[in-house]
Amino acid sequence: MRSNYKHEHIESEILNVLNHTIKAEIYDEYLKNCSFTAVKLSPDYSIATVYVDTYDRSKIEQMIDKLTIAKGVFKSELSRHMRIRKVPDVKFVKDDTIDNSLKIDQLLDKI
């Protein structure tokens, strides 16, 4: 139980650092339109999967590509602000939560 709390705490801390970094350290206005909604950390703490969302859903793939290019900035900020042995590799993926909820709403409306 304790390790689960630690795992969730580190995920939350990573999310906070990444959201701060996108607002304070990234100067690309295009990237400032995105937000990080969740972080899932692998069991061995080596990979942090970061879920990305934006208002303009049609350009999310290009935004993920640009975020992947800027991955070094995020990793250096994580190493600077967090006290962990090894900084996890950051992997950006599209957050499908809103799309899935819209599909469920449409299905419920049909019923």
N, CA, C and O atoms as CSV, one atom per row, in Angstrom:
chain,resi,resn,atom,element,x,y,z
A,1,MET,N,N,0.815,-1.191,0.000
A,1,MET,CA,C,0.000,0.000,0.000
A,1,MET,C,C,0.860,1.256,0.000
A,1,MET,O,O,0.545,2.230,-0.684
A,2,ARG,N,N,1.924,1.233,0.753
A,2,ARG,CA,C,2.790,2.405,0.849
A,2,ARG,C,C,3.471,2.701,-0.485
A,2,ARG,O,O,3.594,3.863,-0.872
A,3,SER,N,N,3.914,1.663,-1.186
A,3,SER,CA,C,4.579,1.893,-2.462
A,3,SER,C,C,3.619,2.478,-3.496
A,3,SER,O,O,4.037,3.252,-4.358
A,4,ASN,N,N,2.320,2.114,-3.419
A,4,ASN,CA,C,1.326,2.673,-4.324
A,4,ASN,C,C,1.182,4.171,-4.084
A,4,ASN,O,O,1.074,4.947,-5.034
A,5,TYR,N,N,1.180,4.580,-2.821
A,5,TYR,CA,C,1.111,6.000,-2.492
A,5,TYR,C,C,2.327,6.731,-3.049
A,5,TYR,O,O,2.198,7.816,-3.617
A,6,LYS,N,N,3.490,6.146,-2.889
A,6,LYS,CA,C,4.725,6.754,-3.394
A,6,LYS,C,C,4.657,6.902,-4.914
A,6,LYS,O,O,5.029,7.935,-5.470
A,7,HIS,N,N,4.183,5.866,-5.562
A,7,HIS,CA,C,4.072,5.866,-7.023
A,7,HIS,C,C,3.148,7.005,-7.485
A,7,HIS,O,O,3.498,7.759,-8.393
A,8,GLU,N,N,1.979,7.125,-6.862
A,8,GLU,CA,C,1.023,8.181,-7.222
A,8,GLU,C,C,1.572,9.566,-6.888
A,8,GLU,O,O,1.327,10.525,-7.620
A,9,HIS,N,N,2.303,9.669,-5.799
A,9,HIS,CA,C,2.883,10.951,-5.417
A,9,HIS,C,C,3.917,11.411,-6.448
A,9,HIS,O,O,3.953,12.587,-6.809
A,10,ILE,N,N,4.738,10.505,-6.913
A,10,ILE,CA,C,5.745,10.851,-7.923
A,10,ILE,C,C,5.072,11.219,-9.239
A,10,ILE,O,O,5.506,12.156,-9.909
A,11,GLU,N,N,4.017,10.496,-9.624
A,11,GLU,CA,C,3.273,10.847,-10.837
A,11,GLU,C,C,2.697,12.258,-10.741
A,11,GLU,O,O,2.764,13.031,-11.696
A,12,SER,N,N,2.145,12.575,-9.606
A,12,SER,CA,C,1.574,13.907,-9.395
A,12,SER,C,C,2.644,14.983,-9.443
A,12,SER,O,O,2.431,16.048,-10.022
A,13,GLU,N,N,3.780,14.716,-8.847
A,13,GLU,CA,C,4.872,15.679,-8.851
A,13,GLU,C,C,5.415,15.894,-10.269
A,13,GLU,O,O,5.716,17.025,-10.653
A,14,ILE,N,N,5.536,14.828,-11.035
A,14,ILE,CA,C,5.980,14.940,-12.428
A,14,ILE,C,C,4.998,15.797,-13.219
A,14,ILE,O,O,5.411,16.666,-13.987
A,15,LEU,N,N,3.705,15.558,-13.037
A,15,LEU,CA,C,2.681,16.335,-13.736
A,15,LEU,C,C,2.797,17.824,-13.396
A,15,LEU,O,O,2.714,18.668,-14.288
A,16,ASN,N,N,2.984,18.145,-12.136
A,16,ASN,CA,C,3.127,19.544,-11.729
A,16,ASN,C,C,4.359,20.196,-12.341
A,16,ASN,O,O,4.290,21.330,-12.815
A,17,VAL,N,N,5.474,19.496,-12.336
A,17,VAL,CA,C,6.709,20.049,-12.902
A,17,VAL,C,C,6.562,20.252,-14.404
A,17,VAL,O,O,6.996,21.277,-14.929
A,18,LEU,N,N,5.958,19.297,-15.104
A,18,LEU,CA,C,5.803,19.414,-16.553
A,18,LEU,C,C,4.860,20.559,-16.918
A,18,LEU,O,O,5.136,21.302,-17.860
A,19,ASN,N,N,3.755,20.715,-16.191
A,19,ASN,CA,C,2.833,21.815,-16.475
A,19,ASN,C,C,3.482,23.162,-16.186
A,19,ASN,O,O,3.248,24.131,-16.909
A,20,HIS,N,N,4.291,23.230,-15.141
A,20,HIS,CA,C,5.020,24.474,-14.863
A,20,HIS,C,C,6.037,24.757,-15.975
A,20,HIS,O,O,6.198,25.900,-16.401
A,21,THR,N,N,6.708,23.723,-16.430
A,21,THR,CA,C,7.727,23.878,-17.468
A,21,THR,C,C,7.122,24.370,-18.769
A,21,THR,O,O,7.709,25.224,-19.432
A,22,ILE,N,N,5.954,23.847,-19.153
A,22,ILE,CA,C,5.347,24.262,-20.424
A,22,ILE,C,C,4.962,25.735,-20.374
A,22,ILE,O,O,4.977,26.413,-21.402
A,23,LYS,N,N,4.618,26.235,-19.197
A,23,LYS,CA,C,4.226,27.641,-19.081
A,23,LYS,C,C,5.417,28.570,-18.896
A,23,LYS,O,O,5.396,29.693,-19.400
A,24,ALA,N,N,6.453,28.134,-18.189
A,24,ALA,CA,C,7.547,29.033,-17.819
A,24,ALA,C,C,8.806,28.891,-18.672
A,24,ALA,O,O,9.515,29.874,-18.885
A,25,GLU,N,N,9.093,27.690,-19.159
A,25,GLU,CA,C,10.377,27.456,-19.816
A,25,GLU,C,C,10.288,27.268,-21.329
A,25,GLU,O,O,11.300,27.386,-22.020
A,26,ILE,N,N,9.117,26.983,-21.848
A,26,ILE,CA,C,8.945,26.770,-23.287
A,26,ILE,C,C,8.472,28.077,-23.911
A,26,ILE,O,O,7.476,28.657,-23.477
A,27,TYR,N,N,9.186,28.531,-24.922
A,27,TYR,CA,C,8.880,29.823,-25.537
A,27,TYR,C,C,8.111,29.700,-26.847
A,27,TYR,O,O,7.782,30.713,-27.464
A,28,ASP,N,N,7.823,28.494,-27.275
A,28,ASP,CA,C,7.046,28.267,-28.488
A,28,ASP,C,C,5.562,28.464,-28.159
A,28,ASP,O,O,4.986,27.688,-27.397
A,29,GLU,N,N,4.955,29.489,-28.726
A,29,GLU,CA,C,3.541,29.786,-28.442
A,29,GLU,C,C,2.621,28.647,-28.865
A,29,GLU,O,O,1.567,28.441,-28.263
A,30,TYR,N,N,3.011,27.919,-29.886
A,30,TYR,CA,C,2.223,26.776,-30.350
A,30,TYR,C,C,2.118,25.719,-29.247
A,30,TYR,O,O,1.048,25.153,-29.022
A,31,LEU,N,N,3.228,25.459,-28.567
A,31,LEU,CA,C,3.238,24.451,-27.516
A,31,LEU,C,C,2.555,24.925,-26.241
A,31,LEU,O,O,2.088,24.105,-25.450
A,32,LYS,N,N,2.490,26.218,-26.034
A,32,LYS,CA,C,1.833,26.739,-24.833
A,32,LYS,C,C,0.329,26.490,-24.846
A,32,LYS,O,O,-0.326,26.642,-23.815
A,33,ASN,N,N,-0.228,26.113,-25.994
A,33,ASN,CA,C,-1.656,25.822,-26.091
A,33,ASN,C,C,-2.015,24.422,-25.617
A,33,ASN,O,O,-3.193,24.068,-25.579
A,34,CYS,N,N,-1.031,23.629,-25.259
A,34,CYS,CA,C,-1.328,22.273,-24.806
A,34,CYS,C,C,-1.287,22.216,-23.284
A,34,CYS,O,O,-0.746,23.098,-22.618
A,35,SER,N,N,-1.870,21.162,-22.767
A,35,SER,CA,C,-1.786,20.920,-21.325
A,35,SER,C,C,-1.575,19.432,-21.111
A,35,SER,O,O,-1.979,18.600,-21.924
A,36,PHE,N,N,-0.942,19.126,-20.012
A,36,PHE,CA,C,-0.709,17.732,-19.652
A,36,PHE,C,C,-1.785,17.338,-18.648
A,36,PHE,O,O,-1.935,17.975,-17.606
A,37,THR,N,N,-2.529,16.287,-18.965
A,37,THR,CA,C,-3.670,15.926,-18.145
A,37,THR,C,C,-3.365,14.830,-17.130
A,37,THR,O,O,-3.969,14.796,-16.058
A,38,ALA,N,N,-2.447,13.946,-17.451
A,38,ALA,CA,C,-2.131,12.851,-16.529
A,38,ALA,C,C,-0.750,12.306,-16.833
A,38,ALA,O,O,-0.217,12.491,-17.927
A,39,VAL,N,N,-0.182,11.635,-15.852
A,39,VAL,CA,C,1.101,10.961,-16.006
A,39,VAL,C,C,0.947,9.556,-15.448
A,39,VAL,O,O,0.437,9.369,-14.344
A,40,LYS,N,N,1.388,8.577,-16.215
A,40,LYS,CA,C,1.424,7.192,-15.747
A,40,LYS,C,C,2.880,6.753,-15.748
A,40,LYS,O,O,3.549,6.761,-16.782
A,41,LEU,N,N,3.349,6.377,-14.593
A,41,LEU,CA,C,4.734,5.976,-14.422
A,41,LEU,C,C,4.830,4.461,-14.471
A,41,LEU,O,O,4.016,3.764,-13.866
A,42,SER,N,N,5.814,3.951,-15.183
A,42,SER,CA,C,5.983,2.498,-15.268
A,42,SER,C,C,6.355,1.957,-13.886
A,42,SER,O,O,6.862,2.704,-13.049
A,43,PRO,N,N,6.110,0.673,-13.639
A,43,PRO,CA,C,6.398,0.105,-12.305
A,43,PRO,C,C,7.855,0.253,-11.866
A,43,PRO,O,O,8.132,0.346,-10.670
A,44,ASP,N,N,8.775,0.276,-12.807
A,44,ASP,CA,C,10.183,0.434,-12.439
A,44,ASP,C,C,10.652,1.895,-12.507
A,44,ASP,O,O,11.848,2.171,-12.417
A,45,TYR,N,N,9.709,2.817,-12.664
A,45,TYR,CA,C,9.982,4.267,-12.658
A,45,TYR,C,C,10.896,4.717,-13.811
A,45,TYR,O,O,11.526,5.771,-13.714
A,46,SER,N,N,10.976,3.957,-14.869
A,46,SER,CA,C,11.885,4.317,-15.959
A,46,SER,C,C,11.208,5.095,-17.080
A,46,SER,O,O,11.886,5.814,-17.814
A,47,ILE,N,N,9.891,4.975,-17.235
A,47,ILE,CA,C,9.169,5.659,-18.312
A,47,ILE,C,C,7.955,6.372,-17.728
A,47,ILE,O,O,7.149,5.784,-17.007
A,48,ALA,N,N,7.850,7.653,-18.060
A,48,ALA,CA,C,6.678,8.440,-17.666
A,48,ALA,C,C,5.871,8.718,-18.926
A,48,ALA,O,O,6.316,9.458,-19.803
A,49,THR,N,N,4.695,8.132,-19.016
A,49,THR,CA,C,3.802,8.375,-20.137
A,49,THR,C,C,2.953,9.586,-19.784
A,49,THR,O,O,2.197,9.568,-18.813
A,50,VAL,N,N,3.088,10.646,-20.591
A,50,VAL,CA,C,2.416,11.910,-20.318
A,50,VAL,C,C,1.287,12.081,-21.327
A,50,VAL,O,O,1.513,12.030,-22.536
A,51,TYR,N,N,0.070,12.282,-20.824
A,51,TYR,CA,C,-1.103,12.450,-21.674
A,51,TYR,C,C,-1.291,13.929,-21.984
A,51,TYR,O,O,-1.332,14.766,-21.082
A,52,VAL,N,N,-1.406,14.240,-23.286
A,52,VAL,CA,C,-1.447,15.612,-23.777
A,52,VAL,C,C,-2.830,15.903,-24.347
A,52,VAL,O,O,-3.434,15.064,-25.016
A,53,ASP,N,N,-3.319,17.113,-24.068
A,53,ASP,CA,C,-4.591,17.550,-24.626
A,53,ASP,C,C,-4.447,19.006,-25.068
A,53,ASP,O,O,-3.595,19.739,-24.566
A,54,THR,N,N,-5.290,19.408,-26.011
A,54,THR,CA,C,-5.283,20.775,-26.508
A,54,THR,C,C,-6.672,21.120,-27.024
A,54,THR,O,O,-7.493,20.237,-27.270
A,55,TYR,N,N,-6.922,22.408,-27.184
A,55,TYR,CA,C,-8.224,22.842,-27.695
A,55,TYR,C,C,-8.418,22.430,-29.148
A,55,TYR,O,O,-9.501,21.983,-29.528
A,56,ASP,N,N,-7.388,22.576,-29.954
A,56,ASP,CA,C,-7.467,22.233,-31.372
A,56,ASP,C,C,-7.066,20.772,-31.551
A,56,ASP,O,O,-5.888,20.462,-31.728
A,57,ARG,N,N,-8.046,19.884,-31.504
A,57,ARG,CA,C,-7.788,18.449,-31.526
A,57,ARG,C,C,-7.197,17.977,-32.852
A,57,ARG,O,O,-6.589,16.908,-32.908
A,58,SER,N,N,-7.366,18.755,-33.917
A,58,SER,CA,C,-6.864,18.324,-35.226
A,58,SER,C,C,-5.335,18.420,-35.314
A,58,SER,O,O,-4.728,17.770,-36.164
A,59,LYS,N,N,-4.716,19.214,-34.455
A,59,LYS,CA,C,-3.268,19.408,-34.522
A,59,LYS,C,C,-2.522,18.735,-33.384
A,59,LYS,O,O,-1.368,19.067,-33.111
A,60,ILE,N,N,-3.166,17.803,-32.728
A,60,ILE,CA,C,-2.540,17.180,-31.559
A,60,ILE,C,C,-1.321,16.339,-31.931
A,60,ILE,O,O,-0.358,16.279,-31.167
A,61,GLU,N,N,-1.353,15.689,-33.094
A,61,GLU,CA,C,-0.221,14.850,-33.498
A,61,GLU,C,C,1.029,15.698,-33.753
A,61,GLU,O,O,2.133,15.311,-33.371
A,62,GLN,N,N,0.850,16.856,-34.401
A,62,GLN,CA,C,2.000,17.748,-34.629
A,62,GLN,C,C,2.527,18.282,-33.303
A,62,GLN,O,O,3.734,18.460,-33.137
A,63,MET,N,N,1.628,18.537,-32.364
A,63,MET,CA,C,2.038,19.038,-31.065
A,63,MET,C,C,2.847,17.981,-30.314
A,63,MET,O,O,3.837,18.301,-29.657
A,64,ILE,N,N,2.424,16.734,-30.414
A,64,ILE,CA,C,3.160,15.651,-29.760
A,64,ILE,C,C,4.546,15.509,-30.375
A,64,ILE,O,O,5.520,15.263,-29.663
A,65,ASP,N,N,4.640,15.665,-31.700
A,65,ASP,CA,C,5.947,15.615,-32.353
A,65,ASP,C,C,6.865,16.719,-31.847
A,65,ASP,O,O,8.043,16.477,-31.585
A,66,LYS,N,N,6.330,17.939,-31.708
A,66,LYS,CA,C,7.140,19.055,-31.205
A,66,LYS,C,C,7.529,18.842,-29.742
A,66,LYS,O,O,8.644,19.176,-29.342
A,67,LEU,N,N,6.622,18.294,-28.951
A,67,LEU,CA,C,6.942,18.014,-27.553
A,67,LEU,C,C,8.034,16.961,-27.438
A,67,LEU,O,O,8.895,17.038,-26.561
A,68,THR,N,N,7.990,15.981,-28.326
A,68,THR,CA,C,9.021,14.939,-28.321
A,68,THR,C,C,10.386,15.533,-28.655
A,68,THR,O,O,11.399,15.123,-28.089
A,69,ILE,N,N,10.414,16.492,-29.565
A,69,ILE,CA,C,11.671,17.164,-29.901
A,69,ILE,C,C,12.200,17.932,-28.687
A,69,ILE,O,O,13.408,17.977,-28.453
A,70,ALA,N,N,11.290,18.535,-27.920
A,70,ALA,CA,C,11.682,19.337,-26.747
A,70,ALA,C,C,11.776,18.496,-25.474
A,70,ALA,O,O,11.819,19.049,-24.375
A,71,LYS,N,N,11.808,17.190,-25.605
A,71,LYS,CA,C,11.816,16.296,-24.451
A,71,LYS,C,C,12.986,16.560,-23.510
A,71,LYS,O,O,12.849,16.384,-22.299
A,72,GLY,N,N,14.114,16.972,-24.031
A,72,GLY,CA,C,15.299,17.238,-23.209
A,72,GLY,C,C,15.074,18.349,-22.198
A,72,GLY,O,O,15.580,18.285,-21.077
A,73,VAL,N,N,14.314,19.373,-22.588
A,73,VAL,CA,C,14.009,20.471,-21.671
A,73,VAL,C,C,13.186,19.945,-20.498
A,73,VAL,O,O,13.443,20.297,-19.346
A,74,PHE,N,N,12.212,19.114,-20.787
A,74,PHE,CA,C,11.362,18.568,-19.730
A,74,PHE,C,C,12.151,17.653,-18.795
A,74,PHE,O,O,11.966,17.702,-17.579
A,75,LYS,N,N,13.023,16.825,-19.353
A,75,LYS,CA,C,13.824,15.934,-18.514
A,75,LYS,C,C,14.781,16.718,-17.630
A,75,LYS,O,O,14.985,16.356,-16.472
A,76,SER,N,N,15.371,17.787,-18.156
A,76,SER,CA,C,16.290,18.564,-17.331
A,76,SER,C,C,15.552,19.291,-16.212
A,76,SER,O,O,16.084,19.434,-15.111
A,77,GLU,N,N,14.335,19.748,-16.482
A,77,GLU,CA,C,13.540,20.382,-15.429
A,77,GLU,C,C,13.108,19.363,-14.381
A,77,GLU,O,O,13.060,19.683,-13.193
A,78,LEU,N,N,12.795,18.148,-14.803
A,78,LEU,CA,C,12.455,17.100,-13.840
A,78,LEU,C,C,13.646,16.790,-12.935
A,78,LEU,O,O,13.481,16.618,-11.727
A,79,SER,N,N,14.833,16.719,-13.510
A,79,SER,CA,C,16.012,16.418,-12.706
A,79,SER,C,C,16.351,17.564,-11.758
A,79,SER,O,O,16.913,17.345,-10.685
A,80,ARG,N,N,16.007,18.783,-12.158
A,80,ARG,CA,C,16.315,19.944,-11.324
A,80,ARG,C,C,15.339,20.086,-10.156
A,80,ARG,O,O,15.737,20.507,-9.070
A,81,HIS,N,N,14.072,19.740,-10.364
A,81,HIS,CA,C,13.043,19.984,-9.352
A,81,HIS,C,C,12.692,18.768,-8.504
A,81,HIS,O,O,12.067,18.912,-7.454
A,82,MET,N,N,13.077,17.588,-8.937
A,82,MET,CA,C,12.680,16.384,-8.200
A,82,MET,C,C,13.896,15.701,-7.594
A,82,MET,O,O,15.005,15.769,-8.124
A,83,ARG,N,N,13.659,15.052,-6.486
A,83,ARG,CA,C,14.726,14.310,-5.823
A,83,ARG,C,C,14.464,12.814,-6.018
A,83,ARG,O,O,13.954,12.127,-5.133
A,84,ILE,N,N,14.831,12.339,-7.206
A,84,ILE,CA,C,14.703,10.922,-7.510
A,84,ILE,C,C,16.031,10.440,-8.069
A,84,ILE,O,O,16.814,11.215,-8.617
A,85,ARG,N,N,16.264,9.152,-7.918
A,85,ARG,CA,C,17.541,8.582,-8.318
A,85,ARG,C,C,17.786,8.705,-9.815
A,85,ARG,O,O,18.866,9.108,-10.247
A,86,LYS,N,N,16.774,8.354,-10.601
A,86,LYS,CA,C,16.914,8.388,-12.058
A,86,LYS,C,C,15.690,9.079,-12.644
A,86,LYS,O,O,14.554,8.740,-12.310
A,87,VAL,N,N,15.928,10.043,-13.515
A,87,VAL,CA,C,14.825,10.747,-14.167
A,87,VAL,C,C,14.227,9.830,-15.226
A,87,VAL,O,O,14.958,9.301,-16.063
A,88,PRO,N,N,12.911,9.632,-15.205
A,88,PRO,CA,C,12.300,8.727,-16.196
A,88,PRO,C,C,12.324,9.333,-17.592
A,88,PRO,O,O,12.348,10.553,-17.759
A,89,ASP,N,N,12.316,8.463,-18.583
A,89,ASP,CA,C,12.187,8.901,-19.959
A,89,ASP,C,C,10.743,9.364,-20.158
A,89,ASP,O,O,9.808,8.719,-19.683
A,90,VAL,N,N,10.571,10.473,-20.856
A,90,VAL,CA,C,9.253,11.066,-21.027
A,90,VAL,C,C,8.704,10.681,-22.393
A,90,VAL,O,O,9.360,10.877,-23.416
A,91,LYS,N,N,7.491,10.128,-22.399
A,91,LYS,CA,C,6.823,9.724,-23.637
A,91,LYS,C,C,5.479,10.441,-23.693
A,91,LYS,O,O,4.662,10.301,-22.783
A,92,PHE,N,N,5.248,11.204,-24.749
A,92,PHE,CA,C,4.014,11.973,-24.893
A,92,PHE,C,C,3.022,11.211,-25.760
A,92,PHE,O,O,3.371,10.719,-26.833
A,93,VAL,N,N,1.773,11.116,-25.282
A,93,VAL,CA,C,0.710,10.462,-26.029
A,93,VAL,C,C,-0.560,11.309,-25.961
A,93,VAL,O,O,-0.736,12.126,-25.057
A,94,LYS,N,N,-1.429,11.095,-26.930
A,94,LYS,CA,C,-2.698,11.826,-27.004
A,94,LYS,C,C,-3.645,11.337,-25.910
A,94,LYS,O,O,-3.767,10.135,-25.674
A,95,ASP,N,N,-4.303,12.268,-25.253
A,95,ASP,CA,C,-5.307,11.921,-24.250
A,95,ASP,C,C,-6.650,11.751,-24.947
A,95,ASP,O,O,-7.210,12.709,-25.479
A,96,ASP,N,N,-7.157,10.529,-24.939
A,96,ASP,CA,C,-8.409,10.206,-25.628
A,96,ASP,C,C,-9.630,10.271,-24.720
A,96,ASP,O,O,-10.713,9.853,-25.130
A,97,THR,N,N,-9.493,10.771,-23.525
A,97,THR,CA,C,-10.591,10.777,-22.566
A,97,THR,C,C,-11.792,11.550,-23.078
A,97,THR,O,O,-12.921,11.070,-22.984
A,98,ILE,N,N,-11.568,12.734,-23.617
A,98,ILE,CA,C,-12.676,13.565,-24.104
A,98,ILE,C,C,-13.355,12.904,-25.298
A,98,ILE,O,O,-14.583,12.876,-25.378
A,99,ASP,N,N,-12.566,12.374,-26.220
A,99,ASP,CA,C,-13.140,11.686,-27.384
A,99,ASP,C,C,-13.996,10.495,-26.952
A,99,ASP,O,O,-15.092,10.287,-27.474
A,100,ASN,N,N,-13.489,9.720,-25.999
A,100,ASN,CA,C,-14.237,8.552,-25.523
A,100,ASN,C,C,-15.529,8.959,-24.822
A,100,ASN,O,O,-16.560,8.309,-24.992
A,101,SER,N,N,-15.477,10.023,-24.040
A,101,SER,CA,C,-16.699,10.453,-23.352
A,101,SER,C,C,-17.735,10.985,-24.344
A,101,SER,O,O,-18.935,10.806,-24.135
A,102,LEU,N,N,-17.289,11.632,-25.410
A,102,LEU,CA,C,-18.225,12.098,-26.438
A,102,LEU,C,C,-18.892,10.922,-27.150
A,102,LEU,O,O,-20.084,10.971,-27.452
A,103,LYS,N,N,-18.125,9.871,-27.417
A,103,LYS,CA,C,-18.698,8.681,-28.043
A,103,LYS,C,C,-19.735,8.031,-27.134
A,103,LYS,O,O,-20.783,7.587,-27.604
A,104,ILE,N,N,-19.451,7.974,-25.855
A,104,ILE,CA,C,-20.405,7.389,-24.905
A,104,ILE,C,C,-21.676,8.231,-24.850
A,104,ILE,O,O,-22.781,7.689,-24.822
A,105,ASP,N,N,-21.524,9.553,-24.836
A,105,ASP,CA,C,-22.699,10.430,-24.840
A,105,ASP,C,C,-23.552,10.224,-26.087
A,105,ASP,O,O,-24.780,10.202,-26.008
A,106,GLN,N,N,-22.897,10.072,-27.237
A,106,GLN,CA,C,-23.640,9.846,-28.477
A,106,GLN,C,C,-24.384,8.515,-28.428
A,106,GLN,O,O,-25.524,8.419,-28.883
A,107,LEU,N,N,-23.742,7.500,-27.879
A,107,LEU,CA,C,-24.406,6.201,-27.764
A,107,LEU,C,C,-25.583,6.261,-26.796
A,107,LEU,O,O,-26.622,5.648,-27.041
A,108,LEU,N,N,-25.429,6.980,-25.723
A,108,LEU,CA,C,-26.533,7.115,-24.778
A,108,LEU,C,C,-27.690,7.920,-25.358
A,108,LEU,O,O,-28.852,7.653,-25.052
A,109,ASP,N,N,-27.376,8.894,-26.186
A,109,ASP,CA,C,-28.434,9.682,-26.833
A,109,ASP,C,C,-29.241,8.833,-27.815
A,109,ASP,O,O,-30.438,9.057,-27.993
A,110,LYS,N,N,-28.589,7.864,-28.449
A,110,LYS,CA,C,-29.289,6.983,-29.388
A,110,LYS,C,C,-30.262,6.056,-28.678
A,110,LYS,O,O,-31.278,5.650,-29.242
A,111,ILE,N,N,-29.940,5.731,-27.442
A,111,ILE,CA,C,-30.801,4.813,-26.679
A,111,ILE,C,C,-32.003,5.548,-26.218
A,111,ILE,O,O,-32.865,4.969,-25.556
